[in-house]
Amino acid sequence: MLVQLVDAVGRTCGGKAGALGALLRAGLPVPEGFVIPFTAYRAVVHDLDLGRLTGEPGGVDAARRAIAARSFPGDLHDAVARALEVLGDVAVAVRSWAGNEDTVRTSAAGQHESVLAVQGVDQVAHAVRTCWASLYSPGAVAYRETSADSRPAEEPVMGVLVQRQVDAEVSGVMFTSGGPDDVTEIEASWGLGPSVVGGTVTPDAYRVAADGAVTRTVADKGTRLDRHGTRLVTSDVLASDRGRPTLDDATAARLARLGQCVAVVLGGAQDIEWAFVDGRTWLLQARPITAALPPPRSPSAPGGSPATLTGTPGSRGTATGTARVVRGPDDFARVVPGDILVCPWTDPGWTPLLRIAAGVVTETGGVLSHAAIVAREHRIPAVLGIPDATTTLHDAATITIDGTAGTVTTHA
């Protein structure tokens, strides 16, 4: 009924769980855990006729509510309780993996729920149902509709990984080298990883060359996310730490070498989430890189005219359109095709907007964040990490975004 993570394979457990299982079998540092495979999800929803339900008006929301309301099977509850006893009385991360995630062309980055700081079998059962139901979130449905790998005739399936949570001191994302320059890209910030992958903080950026030489850009990291018991708490970073590097060069180089080991095991360049605690690095996720990064902006490149703002190149290309300042879901209805989103950051629930936007500008975030990955997959330009963009760029103004150069220009 359950699959130990070390035994997990993609065809029954999902791509990410399968990748982590392969890394464990190769002796790499992955937190222990277990998987609730596709078969358990199918058994729970088999009588819901989700294909018919989602074809009706409002059916997607109805499908999500129906899955979330399902009783957790008693035999599955008992199996999870026994597996949690083996892990010990620790907090766990409950992570979702859909059957169509993490292909070489699509990542479904951030589209399905993961629940952190979970403790006890009843909380785990609730988190598992939340993961299952996220198959029918607006963002996940929109992503499948535009995915090159979507198969409308097949109903999606979900596997769920329950894994000992790592309370990271530093965490981030790494893209292993896959191009002719053999450079590994690393982004890092204080605390738990959702700050980096979700783009709510602008992280430190490290480029590690094949010979181990490190080039770094240290960011002003204003907030951090940490676990307090069964709660996740966002707090301000101490003034002394905001501009302090999260990694020294030697640690960045070691992390890059570990990333290359992951790429060898999994057979190609990888997008890796990692965490660092008590002097040890843990691998939390690995999936194929789905779209090439834009070239880094030259530090000496001029900012241009006063009407030009400069940030981090996130997704290459240029577009001219109407700036649409979006601060939350209440602003979604104002977005029309061809607008350029200007936002603090992009939540995964904002994915439907990326289907119609001509480009995206954020106040925080790095090139390895979910927003940047999805923008590259949609082939729209993105510029990240422009402080105060939502107030500097006026709603309805005409702007040009250059995601290759990392600039945004306002037209009079």
Coordinates of C-alpha atoms in Angstrom, one line a residue:
M1 CA 0.0 0.0 0.0
L2 CA 2.9 2.4 0.9
V3 CA 6.2 2.5 -0.9
Q4 CA 9.4 3.3 0.9
L5 CA 11.1 6.2 -0.7
V6 CA 14.2 4.2 -1.4
D7 CA 12.1 1.9 -3.5
A8 CA 10.1 4.5 -5.3
V9 CA 9.9 4.6 -9.2
G10 CA 8.3 7.2 -11.3
R11 CA 5.7 5.1 -13.1
T12 CA 3.9 4.3 -9.8
C13 CA 4.9 7.1 -7.5
G14 CA 5.5 10.2 -9.6
G15 CA 8.5 11.7 -11.2
K16 CA 10.0 13.6 -8.2
A17 CA 9.5 10.6 -5.8
G18 CA 11.1 8.3 -8.4
A19 CA 14.0 10.7 -8.8
L20 CA 14.6 10.9 -5.1
G21 CA 14.4 7.1 -4.8
A22 CA 17.1 6.8 -7.4
L23 CA 19.3 9.3 -5.5
L24 CA 18.8 7.4 -2.3
R25 CA 19.8 4.1 -4.0
A26 CA 22.9 5.9 -5.3
G27 CA 23.8 6.8 -1.7
L28 CA 23.1 10.6 -2.0
P29 CA 21.8 12.6 0.9
V30 CA 17.9 12.6 0.7
P31 CA 15.7 12.7 3.9
E32 CA 14.0 9.4 4.5
G33 CA 10.3 9.0 3.9
F34 CA 7.5 7.0 2.2
V35 CA 5.2 7.4 -0.8
I36 CA 1.4 7.0 -1.1
P37 CA 1.4 5.8 -4.7
F38 CA -1.0 6.4 -7.6
T39 CA -3.0 3.3 -6.7
A40 CA -4.2 4.8 -3.4
Y41 CA -5.4 8.0 -5.1
R42 CA -7.3 5.9 -7.7
A43 CA -8.9 3.8 -5.0
V44 CA -10.2 6.9 -3.2
V45 CA -11.7 8.7 -6.2
H46 CA -12.7 5.7 -8.4
D47 CA -16.5 6.4 -8.0
L48 CA -16.4 10.2 -8.5
D49 CA -16.5 10.2 -12.3
L50 CA -14.1 13.2 -12.3
G51 CA -14.0 13.2 -16.1
R52 CA -17.8 13.9 -16.3
L53 CA -17.7 16.3 -13.3
T54 CA -14.9 18.5 -14.7
G55 CA -16.8 18.8 -18.0
E56 CA -19.7 20.6 -16.4
P57 CA -19.9 24.3 -15.5
G58 CA -18.0 24.9 -12.2
G59 CA -16.9 21.2 -12.3
V60 CA -13.3 21.9 -11.5
D61 CA -14.1 23.5 -8.2
A62 CA -16.6 20.7 -7.5
A63 CA -14.0 18.0 -8.3
R64 CA -11.5 19.7 -5.9
R65 CA -14.1 19.9 -3.1
A66 CA -15.3 16.3 -3.7
I67 CA -11.7 14.9 -3.4
A68 CA -11.0 17.0 -0.3
A69 CA -14.1 15.7 1.4
R70 CA -13.3 12.0 0.8
S71 CA -12.8 9.9 3.9
F72 CA -9.3 8.7 4.4
P73 CA -9.4 4.9 4.1
G74 CA -8.9 3.1 7.4
D75 CA -6.3 0.7 6.1
L76 CA -4.3 3.5 4.6
H77 CA -4.6 5.5 7.9
D78 CA -3.1 2.5 9.8
A79 CA -0.3 2.1 7.3
V80 CA 0.6 5.7 7.5
A81 CA 0.5 5.6 11.3
R82 CA 3.0 2.7 11.3
A83 CA 5.3 4.4 8.8
L84 CA 5.3 7.6 10.9
E85 CA 6.3 5.6 13.9
V86 CA 9.4 4.4 12.0
L87 CA 10.3 8.0 11.2
G88 CA 10.0 9.0 14.8
D89 CA 8.0 11.8 16.4
V90 CA 9.2 14.4 13.9
A91 CA 7.6 17.0 11.7
V92 CA 7.2 15.9 8.1
A93 CA 6.7 17.5 4.7
V94 CA 3.8 16.2 2.6
R95 CA 4.6 16.7 -1.1
S96 CA 2.4 16.1 -4.1
W97 CA 3.6 14.5 -7.4
A98 CA 1.2 14.3 -10.3
G99 CA 1.6 11.7 -13.0
N100 CA 2.3 14.4 -15.6
E101 CA 4.9 16.4 -13.6
D102 CA 8.6 16.7 -14.3
T103 CA 9.0 15.7 -17.9
V104 CA 11.8 17.0 -20.0
R105 CA 9.4 19.6 -21.4
T106 CA 7.2 20.6 -18.5
S107 CA 7.8 20.9 -14.8
A108 CA 4.4 21.9 -13.4
A109 CA 6.5 24.0 -11.1
G110 CA 4.6 24.9 -8.0
Q111 CA 1.2 23.9 -9.4
H112 CA 0.3 21.3 -6.8
E113 CA 0.2 21.6 -3.1
S114 CA 2.9 20.7 -0.6
V115 CA 2.2 21.0 3.1
L116 CA 5.1 21.6 5.5
A117 CA 5.3 21.3 9.3
V118 CA 2.9 18.4 9.5
Q119 CA 2.9 16.2 12.6
G120 CA 0.7 13.2 13.5
V121 CA -1.3 10.8 11.4
D122 CA -4.5 12.9 11.4
Q123 CA -2.6 16.0 10.1
V124 CA -0.8 13.8 7.5
A125 CA -4.1 12.4 6.3
H126 CA -5.6 15.9 5.9
A127 CA -2.5 17.1 4.1
V128 CA -2.6 14.1 1.7
R129 CA -6.2 14.9 0.8
T130 CA -5.1 18.5 0.2
C131 CA -2.4 17.3 -2.2
W132 CA -4.9 15.0 -4.0
A133 CA -7.4 17.8 -4.4
S134 CA -4.8 20.2 -5.8
L135 CA -4.9 18.2 -9.0
Y136 CA -7.9 20.4 -9.7
S137 CA -6.7 23.8 -8.5
P138 CA -7.1 26.6 -11.2
G139 CA -3.4 26.8 -11.7
A140 CA -2.9 23.1 -12.2
V141 CA -5.8 22.8 -14.6
A142 CA -4.6 25.8 -16.6
Y143 CA -1.1 24.4 -16.7
R144 CA -2.3 21.0 -18.0
E145 CA -4.3 22.7 -20.7
T146 CA -1.3 24.5 -22.1
S147 CA 1.3 21.7 -21.5
A148 CA 2.8 20.1 -24.5
D149 CA 2.7 16.8 -22.6
S150 CA -1.0 17.0 -21.5
R151 CA -3.2 14.1 -22.4
P152 CA -6.8 15.3 -22.2
A153 CA -8.2 11.8 -22.6
E154 CA -6.4 10.6 -19.4
E155 CA -7.5 11.7 -16.0
P156 CA -4.6 13.0 -13.9
V157 CA -3.3 11.0 -11.0
M158 CA -1.4 12.0 -7.8
G159 CA 1.2 10.4 -5.7
V160 CA 2.2 11.9 -2.3
L161 CA 5.5 11.8 -0.6
V162 CA 5.7 12.0 3.2
Q163 CA 9.3 12.9 4.2
R164 CA 11.1 14.0 7.3
Q165 CA 11.2 17.8 7.2
V166 CA 14.6 19.5 7.1
D167 CA 14.5 22.7 9.1
A168 CA 17.0 24.5 6.9
E169 CA 19.3 27.2 8.0
V170 CA 19.9 28.0 4.3
S171 CA 18.1 26.6 1.3
G172 CA 17.7 27.2 -2.3
V173 CA 17.6 25.9 -5.9
M174 CA 20.4 24.8 -8.2
F175 CA 20.5 24.3 -12.0
T176 CA 23.3 21.9 -12.9
S177 CA 25.4 22.6 -15.9
G178 CA 24.1 21.3 -19.2
G179 CA 25.4 23.7 -21.7
P180 CA 28.8 24.4 -23.3
D181 CA 29.8 26.8 -20.6
D182 CA 29.5 24.1 -17.9
V183 CA 28.3 26.6 -15.3
T184 CA 26.1 25.6 -12.3
E185 CA 23.6 28.2 -11.1
I186 CA 22.7 28.3 -7.4
E187 CA 20.3 30.6 -5.6
A188 CA 20.2 30.6 -1.8
S189 CA 18.5 32.4 1.1
W190 CA 18.0 32.1 4.8
G191 CA 15.4 29.6 6.2
L192 CA 13.1 27.2 4.3
G193 CA 13.1 26.8 0.6
P194 CA 9.6 28.2 -0.3
S195 CA 11.0 31.7 0.0
V196 CA 13.3 31.0 -2.9
V197 CA 11.2 28.7 -5.1
G198 CA 8.1 31.0 -4.5
G199 CA 10.0 34.1 -5.3
T200 CA 9.1 36.0 -2.1
V201 CA 12.7 36.9 -1.5
T202 CA 15.5 37.9 -3.9
P203 CA 18.2 35.3 -3.2
D204 CA 21.9 35.3 -3.4
A205 CA 23.1 34.1 -6.8
Y206 CA 26.2 31.9 -7.4
R207 CA 27.7 30.8 -10.7
V208 CA 30.1 27.9 -10.3
A209 CA 32.4 27.2 -13.3
A210 CA 33.7 23.8 -14.3
D211 CA 37.0 24.5 -12.6
G212 CA 35.3 25.4 -9.3
A213 CA 35.7 29.2 -9.6
V214 CA 32.7 31.0 -8.0
T215 CA 31.1 34.3 -9.0
R216 CA 28.5 35.5 -6.6
T217 CA 25.9 38.3 -6.3
V218 CA 24.8 38.9 -2.7
A219 CA 21.2 40.1 -2.4
D220 CA 19.3 42.1 0.3
K221 CA 17.3 39.2 1.8
G222 CA 14.6 40.9 3.7
T223 CA 12.5 37.9 5.0
R224 CA 12.9 34.3 5.9
L225 CA 10.5 31.4 6.5
D226 CA 11.0 28.9 9.4
R227 CA 9.1 26.2 11.1
H228 CA 7.8 26.9 14.7
G229 CA 6.2 23.7 15.8
T230 CA 3.4 22.9 13.3
R231 CA 3.4 26.5 12.0
L232 CA 5.4 28.2 9.3
V233 CA 6.4 31.7 10.3
T234 CA 7.7 34.5 8.1
S235 CA 10.0 36.9 9.9
D236 CA 12.3 39.8 9.1
V237 CA 16.0 38.9 8.6
L238 CA 18.3 40.5 11.1
A239 CA 19.9 43.6 9.7
S240 CA 23.4 42.0 10.1
D241 CA 22.3 39.1 8.0
R242 CA 20.4 40.8 5.2
G243 CA 23.5 41.5 3.1
R244 CA 25.7 38.7 4.4
P245 CA 26.4 35.8 2.0
T246 CA 24.4 32.7 2.7
L247 CA 27.1 30.4 1.4
D248 CA 30.9 30.9 1.2
D249 CA 32.6 30.0 -2.1
A250 CA 33.9 26.6 -0.9
T251 CA 30.4 25.5 0.1
A252 CA 28.9 26.7 -3.2
A253 CA 31.6 24.7 -5.1
R254 CA 30.8 21.6 -3.0
L255 CA 27.1 22.0 -3.7
A256 CA 27.8 22.3 -7.4
R257 CA 29.8 19.0 -7.3
L258 CA 26.9 17.3 -5.5
G259 CA 24.6 18.7 -8.2
Q260 CA 26.8 17.1 -10.9
C261 CA 26.5 13.7 -9.1
V262 CA 22.7 14.1 -9.2
A263 CA 22.9 14.9 -12.9
V264 CA 24.9 11.7 -13.6
V265 CA 22.5 9.5 -11.6
L266 CA 19.4 11.0 -13.3
G267 CA 21.0 11.2 -16.8
G268 CA 20.8 14.9 -17.6
A269 CA 20.9 18.5 -16.3
Q270 CA 18.7 18.9 -13.2
D271 CA 16.7 21.5 -11.4
I272 CA 17.4 20.7 -7.7
E273 CA 16.0 22.0 -4.4
W274 CA 18.4 21.6 -1.5
A275 CA 18.7 22.5 2.2
F276 CA 21.6 23.1 4.5
V277 CA 21.5 22.4 8.2
D278 CA 24.0 21.5 10.9
G279 CA 26.8 21.4 8.3
R280 CA 25.1 18.9 6.0
T281 CA 23.4 19.4 2.6
W282 CA 20.2 17.6 1.9
L283 CA 18.6 17.0 -1.6
L284 CA 14.8 17.7 -1.5
Q285 CA 13.8 17.5 -5.1
A286 CA 15.3 17.0 -8.6
R287 CA 13.6 17.3 -11.9
P288 CA 14.8 17.9 -15.5
I289 CA 15.5 21.5 -16.6
T290 CA 12.7 22.3 -19.0
A291 CA 13.9 25.6 -20.5
A292 CA 17.3 27.3 -20.9
L293 CA 18.2 30.2 -18.6
P294 CA 18.7 33.7 -20.2
P295 CA 22.3 34.9 -20.2
P296 CA 23.3 36.7 -17.0
R297 CA 23.2 40.5 -17.1
S298 CA 26.6 42.1 -17.3
P299 CA 27.3 43.9 -14.0
S300 CA 28.7 46.8 -16.0
A301 CA 25.7 47.1 -18.2
P302 CA 24.2 50.6 -17.9
G303 CA 20.7 51.1 -16.6
G304 CA 19.9 53.3 -19.6
S305 CA 17.5 56.4 -19.3
P306 CA 15.7 57.4 -16.1
A307 CA 12.7 55.6 -17.7
T308 CA 14.5 52.3 -17.6
L309 CA 14.5 50.0 -14.6
T310 CA 17.0 47.1 -14.3
G311 CA 16.5 43.8 -12.7
T312 CA 17.4 40.1 -13.1
P313 CA 16.9 38.5 -16.5
G314 CA 14.4 35.7 -15.9
S315 CA 13.1 34.6 -19.3
R316 CA 14.4 35.8 -22.6
G317 CA 12.6 37.8 -25.2
T318 CA 11.0 41.3 -25.5
A319 CA 7.4 42.6 -25.4
T320 CA 5.7 45.9 -25.4
G321 CA 2.3 46.2 -23.8
T322 CA 0.1 47.7 -21.0
A323 CA 1.5 47.4 -17.5
R324 CA -1.1 45.7 -15.3
V325 CA -0.3 46.0 -11.6
V326 CA -1.5 42.8 -9.8
R327 CA -1.1 42.6 -6.1
G328 CA -3.5 39.7 -5.5
P329 CA -6.5 37.6 -6.7
D330 CA -8.8 40.7 -6.5
D331 CA -6.8 42.2 -9.5
F332 CA -7.0 39.1 -11.7
A333 CA -10.2 40.2 -13.6
R334 CA -8.4 43.3 -14.7
V335 CA -5.8 41.4 -16.7
V336 CA -6.5 41.1 -20.5
P337 CA -4.5 39.3 -23.2
G338 CA -1.3 41.1 -24.0
D339 CA -0.9 42.9 -20.6
I340 CA 2.5 42.8 -18.9
L341 CA 2.0 41.7 -15.3
V342 CA 3.7 43.8 -12.6
C343 CA 3.5 42.1 -9.2
P344 CA 5.3 41.7 -5.9
W345 CA 5.9 38.0 -6.9
T346 CA 3.8 35.3 -8.6
D347 CA 2.0 32.7 -6.6
P348 CA 1.5 29.3 -8.4
G349 CA -2.2 30.1 -8.3
W350 CA -1.5 33.0 -10.8
T351 CA -0.5 30.5 -13.5
P352 CA -3.7 31.2 -15.6
L353 CA -2.5 34.8 -15.9
L354 CA 0.7 33.7 -17.5
R355 CA -1.3 32.0 -20.3
I356 CA -2.5 35.4 -21.5
A357 CA 0.2 37.8 -20.4
A358 CA 2.9 39.2 -22.7
G359 CA 5.5 39.3 -20.0
V360 CA 6.0 39.5 -16.2
V361 CA 7.9 41.9 -13.9
T362 CA 8.4 41.1 -10.2
E363 CA 9.7 43.0 -7.2
T364 CA 11.5 39.9 -5.7
G365 CA 12.6 36.5 -6.8
G366 CA 15.4 34.9 -8.7
V367 CA 15.9 33.2 -12.0
L368 CA 15.4 29.8 -10.6
S369 CA 12.0 30.6 -8.9
H370 CA 8.7 28.9 -10.0
A371 CA 7.6 32.1 -11.7
A372 CA 10.7 32.3 -13.9
I373 CA 10.5 28.6 -14.8
V374 CA 6.9 28.9 -15.9
A375 CA 7.6 32.1 -17.8
R376 CA 10.3 30.3 -19.7
E377 CA 8.1 27.4 -20.5
H378 CA 5.4 29.8 -21.8
R379 CA 8.1 31.6 -23.7
I380 CA 7.2 35.0 -22.4
P381 CA 9.9 37.5 -21.1
A382 CA 10.4 38.0 -17.4
V383 CA 12.4 40.5 -15.4
L384 CA 12.7 39.8 -11.7
G385 CA 13.8 41.6 -8.5
I386 CA 13.0 45.2 -9.4
P387 CA 12.3 46.8 -5.9
D388 CA 9.1 48.8 -5.7
A389 CA 8.1 47.9 -9.3
T390 CA 4.4 48.0 -8.4
T391 CA 4.6 51.6 -7.4
T392 CA 7.3 52.8 -9.8
L393 CA 5.5 51.4 -12.9
H394 CA 2.0 52.9 -13.2
D395 CA -1.0 50.8 -14.0
A396 CA -2.1 51.1 -17.6
A397 CA 1.2 52.7 -18.7
T398 CA 2.9 51.4 -21.9
I399 CA 6.1 49.5 -21.1
T400 CA 8.7 47.4 -22.9
I401 CA 10.2 44.4 -21.1
D402 CA 13.4 42.9 -22.2
G403 CA 13.9 39.6 -20.4
T404 CA 17.3 39.0 -22.0
A405 CA 18.8 42.2 -20.8
G406 CA 16.8 42.4 -17.6
T407 CA 15.3 45.9 -18.3
V408 CA 11.9 47.5 -18.2
T409 CA 11.3 50.8 -20.1
T410 CA 8.4 53.1 -19.6
H411 CA 7.1 55.0 -22.7
A412 CA 5.9 58.6 -22.4

